[in-house]
Short mmCIF file of C-alpha atoms in Angstrom, two decimals:
data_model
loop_
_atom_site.label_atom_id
_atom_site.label_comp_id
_atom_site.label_asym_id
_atom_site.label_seq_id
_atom_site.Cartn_x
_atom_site.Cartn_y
_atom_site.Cartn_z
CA UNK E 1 67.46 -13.25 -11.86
CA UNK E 2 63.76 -12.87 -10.83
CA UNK E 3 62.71 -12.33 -6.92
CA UNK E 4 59.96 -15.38 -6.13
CA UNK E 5 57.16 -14.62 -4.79
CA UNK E 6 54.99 -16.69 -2.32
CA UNK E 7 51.18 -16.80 -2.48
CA UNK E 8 48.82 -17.39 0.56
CA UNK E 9 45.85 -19.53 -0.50
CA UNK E 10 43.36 -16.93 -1.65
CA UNK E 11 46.30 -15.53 -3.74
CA UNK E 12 46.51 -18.74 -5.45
CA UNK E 13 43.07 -19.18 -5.89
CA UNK E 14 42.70 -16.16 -7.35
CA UNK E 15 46.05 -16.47 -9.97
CA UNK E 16 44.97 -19.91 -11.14
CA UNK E 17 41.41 -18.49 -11.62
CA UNK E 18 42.50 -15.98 -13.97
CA UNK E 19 44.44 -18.62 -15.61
CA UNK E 20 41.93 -21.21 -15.82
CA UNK E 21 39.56 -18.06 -17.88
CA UNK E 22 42.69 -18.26 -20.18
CA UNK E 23 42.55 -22.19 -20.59
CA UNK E 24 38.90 -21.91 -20.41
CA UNK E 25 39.20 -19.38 -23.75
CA UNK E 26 41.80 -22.10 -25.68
CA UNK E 27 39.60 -24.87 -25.20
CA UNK E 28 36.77 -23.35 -26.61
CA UNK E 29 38.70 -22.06 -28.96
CA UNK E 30 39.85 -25.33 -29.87
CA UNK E 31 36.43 -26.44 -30.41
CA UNK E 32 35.60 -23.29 -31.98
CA UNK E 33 32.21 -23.07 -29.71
CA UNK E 34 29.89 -20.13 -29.84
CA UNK E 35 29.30 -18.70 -26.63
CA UNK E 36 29.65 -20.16 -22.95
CA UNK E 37 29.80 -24.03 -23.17
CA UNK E 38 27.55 -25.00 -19.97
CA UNK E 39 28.54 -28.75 -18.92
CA UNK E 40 26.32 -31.57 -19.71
CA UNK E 41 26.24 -33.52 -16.72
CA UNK E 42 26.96 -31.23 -13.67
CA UNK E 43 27.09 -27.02 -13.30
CA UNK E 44 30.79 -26.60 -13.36
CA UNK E 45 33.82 -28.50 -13.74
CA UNK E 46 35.80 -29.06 -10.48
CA UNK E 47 39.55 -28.72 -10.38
CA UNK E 48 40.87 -29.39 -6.75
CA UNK E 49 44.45 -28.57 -5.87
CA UNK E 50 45.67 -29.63 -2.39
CA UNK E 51 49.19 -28.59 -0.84
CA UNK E 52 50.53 -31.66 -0.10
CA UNK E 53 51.07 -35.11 -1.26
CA UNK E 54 49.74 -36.55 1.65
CA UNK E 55 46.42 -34.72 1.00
CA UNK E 56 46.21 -35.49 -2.37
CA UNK E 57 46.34 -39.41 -1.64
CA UNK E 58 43.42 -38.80 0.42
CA UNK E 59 41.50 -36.69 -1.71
CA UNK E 60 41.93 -39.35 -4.66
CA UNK E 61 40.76 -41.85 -2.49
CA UNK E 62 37.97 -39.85 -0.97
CA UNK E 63 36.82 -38.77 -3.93
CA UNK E 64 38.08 -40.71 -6.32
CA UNK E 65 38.42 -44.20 -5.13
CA UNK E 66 42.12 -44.24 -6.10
CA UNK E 67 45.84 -43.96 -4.40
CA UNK E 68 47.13 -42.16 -7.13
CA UNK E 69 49.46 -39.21 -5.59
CA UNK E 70 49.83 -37.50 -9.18
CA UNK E 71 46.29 -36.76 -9.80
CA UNK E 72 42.78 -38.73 -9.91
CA UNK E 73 39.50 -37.80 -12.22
CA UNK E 74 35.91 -39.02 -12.90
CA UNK E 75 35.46 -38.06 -16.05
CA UNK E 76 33.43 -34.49 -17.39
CA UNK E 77 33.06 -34.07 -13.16
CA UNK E 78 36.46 -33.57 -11.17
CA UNK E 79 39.81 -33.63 -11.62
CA UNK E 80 42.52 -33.53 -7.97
CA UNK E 81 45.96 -33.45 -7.80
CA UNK E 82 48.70 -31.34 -5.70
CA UNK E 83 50.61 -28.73 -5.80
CA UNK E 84 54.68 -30.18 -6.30
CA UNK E 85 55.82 -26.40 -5.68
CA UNK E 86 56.36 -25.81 -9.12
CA UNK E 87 54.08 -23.15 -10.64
CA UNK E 88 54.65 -23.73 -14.10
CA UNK E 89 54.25 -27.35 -13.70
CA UNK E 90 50.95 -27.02 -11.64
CA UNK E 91 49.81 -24.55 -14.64
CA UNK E 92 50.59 -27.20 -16.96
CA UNK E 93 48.84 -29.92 -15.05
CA UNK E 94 45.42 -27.88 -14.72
CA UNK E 95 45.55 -27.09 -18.20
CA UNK E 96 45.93 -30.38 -19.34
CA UNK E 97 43.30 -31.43 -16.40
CA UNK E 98 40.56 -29.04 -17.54
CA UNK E 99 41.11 -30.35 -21.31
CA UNK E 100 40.63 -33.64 -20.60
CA UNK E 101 37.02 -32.44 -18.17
CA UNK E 102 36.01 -30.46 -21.26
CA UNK E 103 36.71 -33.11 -23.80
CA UNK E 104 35.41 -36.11 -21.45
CA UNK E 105 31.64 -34.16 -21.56
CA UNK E 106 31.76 -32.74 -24.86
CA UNK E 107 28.98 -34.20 -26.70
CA UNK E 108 28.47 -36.59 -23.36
CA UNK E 109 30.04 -39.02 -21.32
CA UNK E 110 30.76 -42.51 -23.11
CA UNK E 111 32.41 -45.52 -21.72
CA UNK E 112 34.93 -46.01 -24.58
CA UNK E 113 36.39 -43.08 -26.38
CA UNK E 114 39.61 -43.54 -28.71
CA UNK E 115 42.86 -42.50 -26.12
CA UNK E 116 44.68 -40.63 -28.72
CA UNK E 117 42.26 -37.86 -29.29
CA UNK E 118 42.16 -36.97 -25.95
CA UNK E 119 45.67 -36.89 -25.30
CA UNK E 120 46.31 -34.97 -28.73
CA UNK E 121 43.42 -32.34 -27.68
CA UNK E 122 45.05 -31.99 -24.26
CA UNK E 123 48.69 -31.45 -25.65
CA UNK E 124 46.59 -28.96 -27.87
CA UNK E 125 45.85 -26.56 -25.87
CA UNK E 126 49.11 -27.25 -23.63
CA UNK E 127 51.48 -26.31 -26.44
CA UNK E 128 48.82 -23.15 -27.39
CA UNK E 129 49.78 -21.76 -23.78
CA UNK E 130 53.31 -22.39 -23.00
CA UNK E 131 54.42 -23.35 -27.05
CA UNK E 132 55.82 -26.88 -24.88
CA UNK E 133 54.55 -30.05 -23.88
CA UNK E 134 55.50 -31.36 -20.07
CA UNK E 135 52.06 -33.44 -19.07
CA UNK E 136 50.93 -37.27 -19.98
CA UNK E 137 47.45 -37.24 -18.36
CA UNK E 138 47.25 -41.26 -19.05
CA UNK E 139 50.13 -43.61 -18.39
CA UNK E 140 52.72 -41.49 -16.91
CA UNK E 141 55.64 -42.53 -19.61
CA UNK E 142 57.25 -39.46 -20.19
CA UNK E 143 58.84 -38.05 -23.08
CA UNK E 144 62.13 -39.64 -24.47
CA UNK E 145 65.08 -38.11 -24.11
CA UNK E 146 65.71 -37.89 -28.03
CA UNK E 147 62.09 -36.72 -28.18
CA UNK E 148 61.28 -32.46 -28.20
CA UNK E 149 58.80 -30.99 -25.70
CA UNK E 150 59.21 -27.20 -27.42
CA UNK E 151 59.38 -25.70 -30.99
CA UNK E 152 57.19 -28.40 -32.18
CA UNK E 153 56.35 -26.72 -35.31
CA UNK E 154 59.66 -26.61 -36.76
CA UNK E 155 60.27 -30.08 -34.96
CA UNK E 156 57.13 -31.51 -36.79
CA UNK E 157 58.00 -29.91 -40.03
CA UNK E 158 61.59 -31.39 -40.04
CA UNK E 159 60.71 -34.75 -39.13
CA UNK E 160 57.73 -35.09 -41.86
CA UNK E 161 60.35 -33.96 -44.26
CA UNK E 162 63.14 -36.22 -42.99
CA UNK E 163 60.08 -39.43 -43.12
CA UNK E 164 61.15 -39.89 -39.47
CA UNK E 165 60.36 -43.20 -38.45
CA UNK E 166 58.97 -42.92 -34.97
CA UNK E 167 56.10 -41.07 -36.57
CA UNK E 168 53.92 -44.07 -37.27
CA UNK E 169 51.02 -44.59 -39.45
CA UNK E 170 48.57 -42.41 -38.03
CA UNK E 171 46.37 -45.67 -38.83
CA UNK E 172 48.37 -47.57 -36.55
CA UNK E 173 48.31 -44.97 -34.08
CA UNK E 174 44.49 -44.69 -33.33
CA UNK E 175 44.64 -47.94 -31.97
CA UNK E 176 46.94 -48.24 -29.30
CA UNK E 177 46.31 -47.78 -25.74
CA UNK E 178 47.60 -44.86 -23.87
CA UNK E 179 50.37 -46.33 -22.33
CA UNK E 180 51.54 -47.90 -26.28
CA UNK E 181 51.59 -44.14 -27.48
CA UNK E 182 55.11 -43.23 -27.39
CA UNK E 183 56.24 -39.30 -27.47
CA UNK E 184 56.83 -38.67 -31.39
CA UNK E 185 53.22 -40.71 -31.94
CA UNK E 186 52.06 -38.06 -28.96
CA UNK E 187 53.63 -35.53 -31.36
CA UNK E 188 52.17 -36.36 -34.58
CA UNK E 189 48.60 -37.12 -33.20
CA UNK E 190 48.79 -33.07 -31.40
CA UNK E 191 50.01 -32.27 -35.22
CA UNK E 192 46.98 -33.96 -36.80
CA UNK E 193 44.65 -32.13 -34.32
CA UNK E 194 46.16 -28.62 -35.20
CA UNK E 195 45.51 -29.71 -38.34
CA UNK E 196 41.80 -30.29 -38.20
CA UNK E 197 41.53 -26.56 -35.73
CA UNK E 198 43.78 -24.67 -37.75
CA UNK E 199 42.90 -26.43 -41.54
CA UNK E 200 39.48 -25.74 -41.59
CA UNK E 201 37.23 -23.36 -41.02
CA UNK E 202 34.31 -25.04 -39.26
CA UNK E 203 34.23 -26.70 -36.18
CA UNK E 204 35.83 -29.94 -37.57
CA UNK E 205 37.31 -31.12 -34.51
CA UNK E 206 34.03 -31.18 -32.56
CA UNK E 207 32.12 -32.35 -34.30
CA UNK E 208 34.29 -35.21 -34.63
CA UNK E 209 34.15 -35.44 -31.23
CA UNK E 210 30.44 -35.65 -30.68
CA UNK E 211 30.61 -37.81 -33.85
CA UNK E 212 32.92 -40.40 -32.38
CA UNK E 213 30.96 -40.85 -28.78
CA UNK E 214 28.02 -41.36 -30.20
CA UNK E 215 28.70 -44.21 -32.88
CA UNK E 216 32.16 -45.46 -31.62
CA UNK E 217 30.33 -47.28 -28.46
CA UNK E 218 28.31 -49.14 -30.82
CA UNK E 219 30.82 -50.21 -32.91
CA UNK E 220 31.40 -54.15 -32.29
CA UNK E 221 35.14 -53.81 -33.53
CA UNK E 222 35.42 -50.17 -32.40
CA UNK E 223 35.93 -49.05 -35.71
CA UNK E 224 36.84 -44.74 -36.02
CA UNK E 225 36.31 -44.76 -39.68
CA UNK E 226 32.86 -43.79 -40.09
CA UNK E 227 33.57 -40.86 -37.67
CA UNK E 228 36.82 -39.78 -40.02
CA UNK E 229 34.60 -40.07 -42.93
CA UNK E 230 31.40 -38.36 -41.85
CA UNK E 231 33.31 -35.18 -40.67
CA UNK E 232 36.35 -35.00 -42.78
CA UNK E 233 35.25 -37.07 -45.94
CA UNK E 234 38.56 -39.08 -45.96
CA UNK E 235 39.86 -42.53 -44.38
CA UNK E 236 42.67 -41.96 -42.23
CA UNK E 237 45.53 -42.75 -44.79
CA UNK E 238 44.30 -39.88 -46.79
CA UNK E 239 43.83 -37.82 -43.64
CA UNK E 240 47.57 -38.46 -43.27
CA UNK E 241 48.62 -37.15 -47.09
CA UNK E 242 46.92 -34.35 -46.54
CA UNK E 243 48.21 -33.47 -43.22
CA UNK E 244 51.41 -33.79 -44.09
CA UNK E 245 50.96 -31.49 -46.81
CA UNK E 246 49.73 -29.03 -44.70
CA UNK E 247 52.64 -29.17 -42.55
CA UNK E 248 55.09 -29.08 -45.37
CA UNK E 249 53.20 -25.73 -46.33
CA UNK E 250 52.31 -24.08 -43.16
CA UNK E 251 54.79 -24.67 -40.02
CA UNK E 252 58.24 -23.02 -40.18
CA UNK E 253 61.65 -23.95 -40.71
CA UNK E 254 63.32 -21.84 -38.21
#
């Protein structure tokens, strides 16, 4: 057993600031960023974190325009949600919140940007932290019962060798809305973006990023190929073969 311990405000402020240095670290490792990464379009990112429900509904609305009670954003600015009296679930929301802030104004804000990649990047740096997944920052659906949240490596490994069929065509995938994304696709898509951190040694993943805001936009039929191709020199299918390769070879069996 472990004695809890209750913070005052400026104790909490101070533990989730030395945590968010530690998130801050991931993401830009994720990115694999040289230096400080300053944010485009204001001087910081704000995180707010009221104690109650009730406050939070205000705060969305105040700030947000919403009467969402879970948490409200405008993107690469603010994110606000509450604290449920859970610590490790408020660390997993901010880290998942900040993420999604860092991602949103990487390589500038754009009105459409492909769903999965910002979910996947999010559940990135979630599992990096706590090696488990909790958090769906868009559409709220929750994992499956029958689907893991922990020991994803060895899950992912098992269920690439077993040709598992909830793991879709990762051309499929790309396409769906947030709320269509079910938890193995959520998986497989946080798989795929280990792959492009861990598989290469340049900063694949952002400059696919900055690759797919500025030509995805323009796209009439929103295509994400030219983007796949420019950065990674492959079409998603093959992006897929060789992933799964990679998995095969790299994550563990136990």
């Amino acid at each position: 057993m472990t004695r809890k311990k209750r913070y005052t405000g400026p104790e909490s402020l101070h533990l989730y600031c030395e945590r968010l240095e530690d998130i801050y670290k991931v993401i830009m490792g994720m990115l694999k960023y040289e230096g400080d990464y300053r944010p485009k379009y204001t001087d910081k990112w704000q995180l707010m974190v009221w104690a109650k429900e009730e406050e939070q509904k205000a705060a969305s609305f105040e700030f947000c325009n919403f009467t969402n009670t879970a948490g409200a954003k405008i993107d690469g600015v603010l994110h606000t949600t509450w604290d449920s009296d859970q610590d490790d679930y408020l660390h997993h929301k901010l880290a998942v919140a900040a993420t999604n802030l860092a991602v949103d104004d990487y390589g500038g804000i754009v009105e459409y940007f492909p769903d999965w990649i910002r979910e996947a990047t999010a559940h990135y740096v979630e599992q990096k932290i706590f090696d488990e997944l909790r958090i769906f920052s868009g559409g709220e659906g929750g994992f499956s019962a029958n689907c893991p949240t922990h020991k994803l490596k060895v899950t992912m490994r098992k269920a690439v060798k077993a040709d598992r069929r909830q793991l879709s065509p990762f051309s499929e995938i790309i396409n769906k809305k947030m709320v269509k994304i079910t938890g193995w696709e959520r998986l497989k898509c946080w798989s795929i973006v280990d792959w492009m951190v861990n598989a290469h040694e340049d900063d694949k993943l952002g400059r696919f990023i900055k690759h797919m805001k500025k030509m995805y936009p323009q796209e009439k039929n929103k295509r994400q190929g030219p983007s796949f191709r420019e950065v990674f020199e492959m079409t998603p299918p093959a992006i897929e073969e060789e992933w799964k390769a990679w998995v095969m070879e790299t994550d563990p069996t136990v």
